[in-house]
Amino acid sequence: MQKMAATPPRFDQQFRNQFRQLLEWRRDVRRFDTRPLPDGLVDELLDIANLSPSVGLSQPWRFIMVDDVERRAQVTADFEQCNRAALEQFSGARAARYASLKLAGLREAPVQIATFVDVNPDQGHGLGQTTMPETLHYSSVLAIYSLWLAARTHGVGLGWVSILNPGVVKGICEVPDHWQFIAYLCLGYPLEEHTEPELQLSGWETRRSLGNKVIRR
Amino acid sequence: MQKMAATPPRFDQQFRNQFRQLLEWRRDVRRFDTRPLPDGLVDELLDIANLSPSVGLSQPWRFIMVDDVERRAQVTADFEQCNRAALEQFSGARAARYASLKLAGLREAPVQIATFVDVNPDQGHGLGQTTMPETLHYSSVLAIYSLWLAARTHGVGLGWVSILNPGVVKGICEVPDHWQFIAYLCLGYPLEEHTEPELQLSGWETRRSLGNKVIRR
């Protein structure tokens, strides 16, 4: 039986302005308050993430809620090792600046979610992946962004940690072989809020307008 | 000189409800009205995409507006060839169902944007990419999703085409060697709107709730 069609929403200019504000104030957060998030909020955010687009309707995103103190300590140790190795790629003033950056909130964030992609999902029948199998990974990335923006609508910040060894995180989380690591997410209330990217405030890089990023053919 | 800090926005429940509606009604659109989009709208959408998160503030997304009729025909031809090859992977009822799907709106969409990642960007100084260089690609994916959602706030649909040979699209778009293909985007007003994914309405796959996609460790 065909379901009754709901009326499609029409979004007005006020909503568009607020949506733009949401993106402007999103931020990749590394400075968290340690106070916990309200009961049920993370489930609500994950539920919204599950509305994301996925190749062939494969819904290949997999979330590990990392609650265990020992596992969190292992992730932090891996981050610190990777971060020291990354520092060695720089020299002089650039190295000093790198060393001064705070690149993760792993010790403070009350909620931590390791995100994977199932590269052999039980949905989708492989549609859309033949020439571009990486679209599975991209689907997990889209789910993370839904979660990120939804969190921000509640004043909650998210930090995406990629300075990690994927194989190490996979071992810490004890996931199946056919899951691949996408990102380690820290969530919590941010200690500060601003529209400028953290890496811009710290002098690492400056955000640029679109410029040569758009070309006509 | 430190810029004056603006007041961070507080999003209310009404905005959250509308944001959820935005995600629920987003859709991957393949059935487009051919009428053009309003002047300036695509520039506004790209400007919003440029607010997306990127690893190391590298902003590695690159957009090619494919306007040329001949180039569009070449992309369509590549899609049709890849789609025939994909069909051969299925047999029986599943093959018949695949053959009945409409998987792209390449002949109708008034705006078409090939999206790439610059894997050697002139921003970011490589930060965050040492152990996970794929985060550059993920940054372009995030920009696409910003554009997608922003389009929907204007009632405009987007279809992500991945049934293409990345090398062929790269050749058609004449981009530098260090750009890699991420997605070919069709934009336009949708001919229909619904909350169910197109692949669900056509019987290919059914969207599932989170279930075993969330695990505690």
XYZ file of C-alpha atoms in Angstrom:
434
model
C 0.000 0.000 0.000
C 1.280 3.424 -0.980
C 1.915 5.647 2.048
C 0.121 8.984 2.171
C 2.527 11.634 0.941
C 3.359 14.328 3.498
C 3.504 17.930 2.318
C 7.065 18.910 1.384
C 8.409 21.679 3.642
C 9.126 25.111 2.188
C 12.088 26.745 3.895
C 11.951 30.521 4.276
C 14.712 33.129 4.277
C 14.864 33.126 8.078
C 15.617 29.403 8.106
C 18.212 29.846 5.353
C 19.915 32.568 7.367
C 19.987 30.351 10.443
C 21.271 27.409 8.400
C 24.119 29.573 7.145
C 24.843 30.635 10.738
C 24.943 26.971 11.707
C 27.681 26.348 9.144
C 29.523 29.545 10.059
C 29.639 28.642 13.759
C 30.171 24.893 13.327
C 33.921 24.635 14.108
C 36.176 21.655 14.657
C 36.277 21.769 18.468
C 39.291 20.745 20.546
C 38.557 22.572 23.823
C 35.720 20.897 25.658
C 33.929 21.300 28.939
C 33.992 17.888 30.642
C 30.369 18.040 31.787
C 28.240 15.267 30.273
C 25.684 15.720 27.528
C 21.976 15.448 28.403
C 20.515 11.944 28.519
C 19.279 10.780 25.148
C 20.965 13.507 23.115
C 23.616 11.285 21.538
C 20.948 8.783 20.482
C 19.015 11.635 18.870
C 22.135 12.820 17.016
C 22.922 9.316 15.773
C 19.326 8.948 14.632
C 19.730 12.102 12.536
C 23.062 10.825 11.170
C 21.188 7.766 9.941
C 19.153 10.047 7.602
C 22.292 10.790 5.571
C 22.727 9.915 1.918
C 24.513 6.634 1.178
C 25.569 4.992 -2.044
C 22.939 2.458 -3.145
C 21.120 3.031 0.173
C 23.851 0.917 1.773
C 23.907 2.893 5.072
C 27.495 1.646 5.647
C 28.279 3.915 8.634
C 29.183 2.119 11.856
C 29.579 3.914 15.185
C 31.516 2.686 18.202
C 30.715 4.561 21.405
C 34.077 4.468 23.170
C 33.131 4.629 26.873
C 35.853 2.505 28.455
C 38.529 4.579 30.207
C 41.307 2.177 29.230
C 40.354 2.198 25.561
C 40.177 6.000 25.587
C 43.669 6.091 27.081
C 44.925 3.825 24.278
C 43.425 6.131 21.647
C 45.012 9.151 23.345
C 48.389 7.391 23.413
C 48.147 6.589 19.707
C 47.209 10.208 18.940
C 50.203 11.498 20.908
C 52.574 9.140 19.119
C 51.194 10.096 15.673
C 51.306 13.773 16.601
C 54.992 13.559 17.601
C 55.751 11.838 14.276
C 53.840 14.549 12.409
C 55.796 17.265 14.204
C 59.037 15.818 12.819
C 57.902 16.720 9.292
C 58.213 20.403 10.140
C 61.193 22.534 11.083
C 61.935 26.007 12.416
C 59.067 28.381 13.086
C 56.542 26.053 11.447
C 57.542 23.234 13.820
C 57.274 25.543 16.829
C 53.835 26.586 15.693
C 52.760 22.974 15.127
C 53.957 22.057 18.618
C 51.834 24.849 20.093
C 48.584 23.669 18.494
C 45.921 21.842 20.433
C 44.725 19.303 17.889
C 42.407 17.080 19.908
C 40.169 17.128 22.971
C 40.615 13.451 23.782
C 41.267 14.013 27.490
C 38.221 16.208 28.051
C 35.439 15.272 25.620
C 32.674 13.441 27.507
C 31.458 11.560 24.406
C 33.806 9.806 21.988
C 32.655 7.973 18.884
C 34.923 5.984 16.580
C 33.357 5.941 13.134
C 33.939 3.194 10.575
C 32.676 2.131 7.183
C 31.494 -1.406 6.507
C 33.048 -2.130 3.107
C 30.901 -5.228 2.755
C 27.523 -3.920 3.914
C 24.400 -6.088 3.956
C 22.455 -3.362 2.143
C 22.659 -1.732 -1.268
C 23.541 -4.726 -3.452
C 26.710 -2.911 -4.536
C 24.797 -0.279 -6.522
C 26.883 2.775 -7.447
C 30.180 1.349 -6.229
C 31.550 -0.406 -9.302
C 33.768 2.357 -10.663
C 34.045 4.260 -7.351
C 34.103 1.903 -4.348
C 35.287 4.831 -2.216
C 31.686 6.109 -2.259
C 31.091 3.729 0.664
C 33.669 5.652 2.696
C 32.160 8.917 1.532
C 28.762 7.784 2.850
C 30.217 7.447 6.348
C 31.723 10.915 6.000
C 28.288 12.306 5.151
C 26.820 10.675 8.262
C 29.507 12.301 10.394
C 28.655 15.710 8.972
C 24.927 15.241 9.701
C 25.842 14.359 13.280
C 28.221 17.322 13.488
C 25.635 19.877 12.345
C 22.864 18.342 14.450
C 25.138 18.525 17.503
C 25.750 22.214 16.837
C 22.000 22.912 16.769
C 22.118 21.837 20.440
C 25.200 23.970 21.195
C 27.351 20.824 21.262
C 30.745 20.858 19.553
C 32.445 18.075 17.621
C 36.130 17.539 16.944
C 37.277 15.204 14.153
C 40.544 13.493 15.046
C 42.487 12.035 12.092
C 45.986 12.044 13.610
C 45.689 8.353 14.441
C 46.799 5.022 13.035
C 43.647 3.492 11.516
C 44.817 -0.041 12.287
C 45.502 0.790 15.922
C 42.057 2.346 16.453
C 40.488 -0.648 14.746
C 42.240 -2.940 17.222
C 41.259 -0.825 20.230
C 37.618 -0.901 19.131
C 37.634 -4.627 18.248
C 35.638 -4.226 15.056
C 35.197 -6.768 12.246
C 37.862 -6.992 9.539
C 35.553 -5.552 6.889
C 35.119 -2.285 8.796
C 37.575 0.497 7.943
C 38.335 3.446 10.187
C 37.023 6.837 9.045
C 37.296 9.244 12.008
C 37.448 9.490 15.773
C 34.893 12.014 17.003
C 35.015 13.975 20.249
C 31.753 15.564 21.390
C 30.952 17.927 24.240
C 30.091 21.508 25.075
C 32.779 23.807 23.653
C 34.713 26.089 25.992
C 34.717 28.847 23.386
C 32.746 29.712 20.262
C 33.864 31.665 17.215
C 33.369 31.858 13.473
C 37.073 31.788 12.635
C 38.558 28.299 12.278
C 40.785 27.292 15.195
C 43.748 26.887 12.812
C 43.219 30.465 11.646
C 43.123 31.883 15.183
C 46.350 30.033 15.964
C 48.076 31.403 12.849
C 48.499 28.061 11.065
C 46.454 28.841 7.952
C 44.011 31.445 6.669
C 40.609 30.617 5.244
C 40.243 31.841 1.675
C 37.265 32.712 -0.474
C 36.418 30.443 -3.366
C 38.620 32.135 -5.970
C 40.185 29.554 -8.297
C 38.247 26.716 -6.695
C 35.487 27.283 -9.267
C 36.193 26.934 -13.002
C 33.812 26.930 -15.974
C 34.126 24.368 -18.754
C 44.109 43.534 16.030
C 41.619 41.094 17.529
C 38.283 41.173 15.752
C 35.195 41.895 17.821
C 33.599 38.575 18.679
C 30.057 38.188 17.409
C 27.481 36.621 19.721
C 27.197 32.885 19.135
C 23.739 31.904 17.861
C 21.443 29.796 20.044
C 19.300 27.492 17.966
C 15.805 26.794 19.275
C 13.629 23.713 19.005
C 11.790 25.137 16.003
C 15.056 25.450 14.096
C 16.073 21.937 15.142
C 12.785 20.559 13.875
C 13.240 22.342 10.563
C 16.837 21.139 10.324
C 15.643 17.575 10.786
C 13.001 18.145 8.102
C 15.754 19.389 5.799
C 17.623 16.116 6.206
C 14.447 14.043 5.920
C 13.453 15.698 2.635
C 16.940 16.016 1.144
C 16.924 13.119 -1.338
C 19.320 12.143 -4.107
C 17.392 13.570 -7.046
C 17.363 12.047 -10.531
C 14.158 13.563 -11.964
C 14.653 17.236 -12.689
C 12.660 20.036 -14.200
C 14.821 21.544 -16.965
C 14.026 25.158 -16.013
C 17.112 27.112 -14.975
C 17.965 28.109 -11.416
C 17.667 31.788 -10.418
C 20.624 34.032 -11.231
C 23.237 34.026 -8.513
C 21.889 31.019 -6.633
C 24.677 28.626 -7.605
C 27.292 31.168 -6.521
C 25.530 31.465 -3.167
C 25.475 27.670 -2.758
C 29.170 27.373 -3.607
C 29.936 30.143 -1.142
C 28.187 28.115 1.579
C 30.073 24.974 0.510
C 33.294 26.900 1.104
C 32.353 27.136 4.827
C 32.776 23.372 5.193
C 35.340 21.698 7.461
C 38.616 20.697 5.821
C 41.654 18.868 7.123
C 44.305 21.383 8.192
C 42.138 24.180 6.759
C 43.290 22.990 3.338
C 39.976 23.768 1.565
C 40.897 21.212 -1.119
C 37.507 21.153 -2.880
C 37.547 22.148 -6.553
C 34.387 22.700 -8.589
C 34.058 22.560 -12.365
C 30.854 24.073 -13.667
C 30.189 21.902 -16.711
C 28.225 24.192 -19.042
C 29.388 23.008 -22.459
C 26.813 20.855 -24.256
C 29.489 18.660 -25.826
C 31.205 17.962 -22.520
C 27.862 17.148 -20.906
C 27.170 14.681 -23.715
C 30.547 13.028 -23.072
C 29.758 12.663 -19.365
C 26.348 11.192 -20.210
C 27.966 8.716 -22.618
C 30.451 7.630 -19.948
C 27.624 7.185 -17.432
C 25.644 5.060 -19.876
C 28.643 2.858 -20.593
C 29.410 2.388 -16.872
C 25.753 1.728 -16.140
C 25.596 -1.012 -18.800
C 28.712 -2.597 -17.278
C 27.177 -2.391 -13.792
C 23.989 -4.078 -15.035
C 26.029 -7.105 -16.129
C 26.897 -7.789 -12.482
C 23.281 -8.671 -11.765
C 21.067 -11.436 -13.058
C 17.414 -12.456 -13.014
C 14.912 -10.284 -11.199
C 17.648 -8.133 -9.651
C 19.024 -7.312 -13.130
C 15.545 -6.443 -14.383
C 15.061 -4.183 -11.400
C 18.453 -2.520 -11.918
C 17.633 -1.896 -15.577
C 14.398 -0.165 -14.551
C 16.098 2.334 -12.215
C 16.678 5.925 -13.194
C 20.096 6.602 -11.680
C 20.991 10.020 -13.036
C 19.409 13.228 -14.303
C 22.240 14.113 -16.674
C 19.981 14.914 -19.631
C 17.700 17.237 -17.666
C 19.604 18.918 -14.827
C 20.200 22.588 -15.712
C 23.290 22.865 -13.497
C 26.079 20.273 -13.483
C 29.142 20.485 -11.282
C 32.071 18.058 -11.406
C 33.725 18.038 -7.993
C 37.379 17.194 -7.422
C 39.909 17.187 -4.614
C 43.286 18.861 -4.980
C 45.614 16.292 -3.396
C 48.433 18.823 -3.364
C 46.627 21.917 -2.079
C 48.391 25.222 -1.492
C 46.823 25.473 1.967
C 47.046 23.482 5.180
C 50.765 22.579 5.219
C 49.798 18.900 5.272
C 48.391 19.086 8.805
C 46.224 16.092 9.766
C 46.994 14.067 6.637
C 50.059 12.056 7.637
C 48.357 8.859 8.749
C 45.118 9.484 6.851
C 45.731 11.274 3.532
C 42.182 10.351 2.505
C 40.958 13.154 4.798
C 41.601 15.489 1.849
C 39.029 13.562 -0.186
C 36.679 13.566 2.790
C 36.925 17.364 2.939
C 35.584 17.616 -0.611
C 32.766 15.257 0.350
C 31.844 17.561 3.243
C 31.729 20.545 0.878
C 29.369 18.641 -1.403
C 27.023 17.934 1.500
C 26.975 21.609 2.548
C 26.051 22.500 -1.010
C 23.434 19.735 -1.118
C 21.672 20.870 2.054
C 21.908 24.552 1.143
C 20.347 23.760 -2.244
C 17.453 22.008 -0.512
C 16.763 25.086 1.637
C 15.936 26.762 -1.706
C 13.818 23.834 -2.902
C 16.599 22.784 -5.280
C 17.503 19.098 -5.579
C 20.925 17.548 -6.059
C 21.837 14.189 -7.529
C 25.260 12.633 -6.873
C 26.430 10.580 -9.855
C 29.181 8.046 -9.098
C 28.551 5.598 -11.959
C 31.366 7.164 -13.980
C 35.009 6.476 -14.792
C 36.966 9.009 -12.719
C 39.734 9.215 -15.333
C 37.272 9.881 -18.133
C 35.542 12.710 -16.249
C 38.917 14.172 -15.397
C 39.791 14.221 -19.092
C 36.467 15.764 -20.080
C 36.929 18.526 -17.486
C 40.623 19.118 -18.338
C 41.758 19.453 -14.743
C 45.332 19.349 -13.399
C 46.927 15.958 -12.679
C 46.861 16.526 -8.919
C 43.072 16.830 -8.866
C 41.124 13.629 -8.263
C 37.492 13.109 -9.144
C 35.019 12.922 -6.234
C 31.499 13.275 -7.667
C 29.475 14.622 -10.555
C 26.589 16.708 -9.249
C 23.311 17.433 -11.018
C 21.271 20.340 -9.662
C 17.802 21.598 -10.510
C 14.238 21.755 -9.272
C 12.994 18.235 -8.533
C 9.927 16.910 -10.346
C 8.782 15.122 -7.193
C 9.472 15.356 -3.469
C 9.284 12.630 -0.860
C 10.887 11.473 2.354
C 11.482 7.920 1.193
C 14.738 7.377 -0.685
C 14.292 6.877 -4.429
C 15.880 3.418 -4.184
C 13.293 2.469 -1.567
C 10.351 3.652 -3.667
C 11.695 1.625 -6.588
C 12.057 -1.510 -4.461
C 15.857 -1.742 -4.650
C 16.607 -1.447 -0.935
C 14.868 -0.516 2.308
C 16.169 2.090 4.727
C 16.815 0.639 8.155
C 16.992 2.147 11.618
C 20.352 2.282 13.343
C 20.177 -1.152 14.993
C 23.597 -2.816 14.962
C 25.276 0.254 13.512
C 25.938 1.490 17.067
C 28.070 -0.562 19.458
C 29.433 0.286 22.921
C 33.012 -0.456 23.849
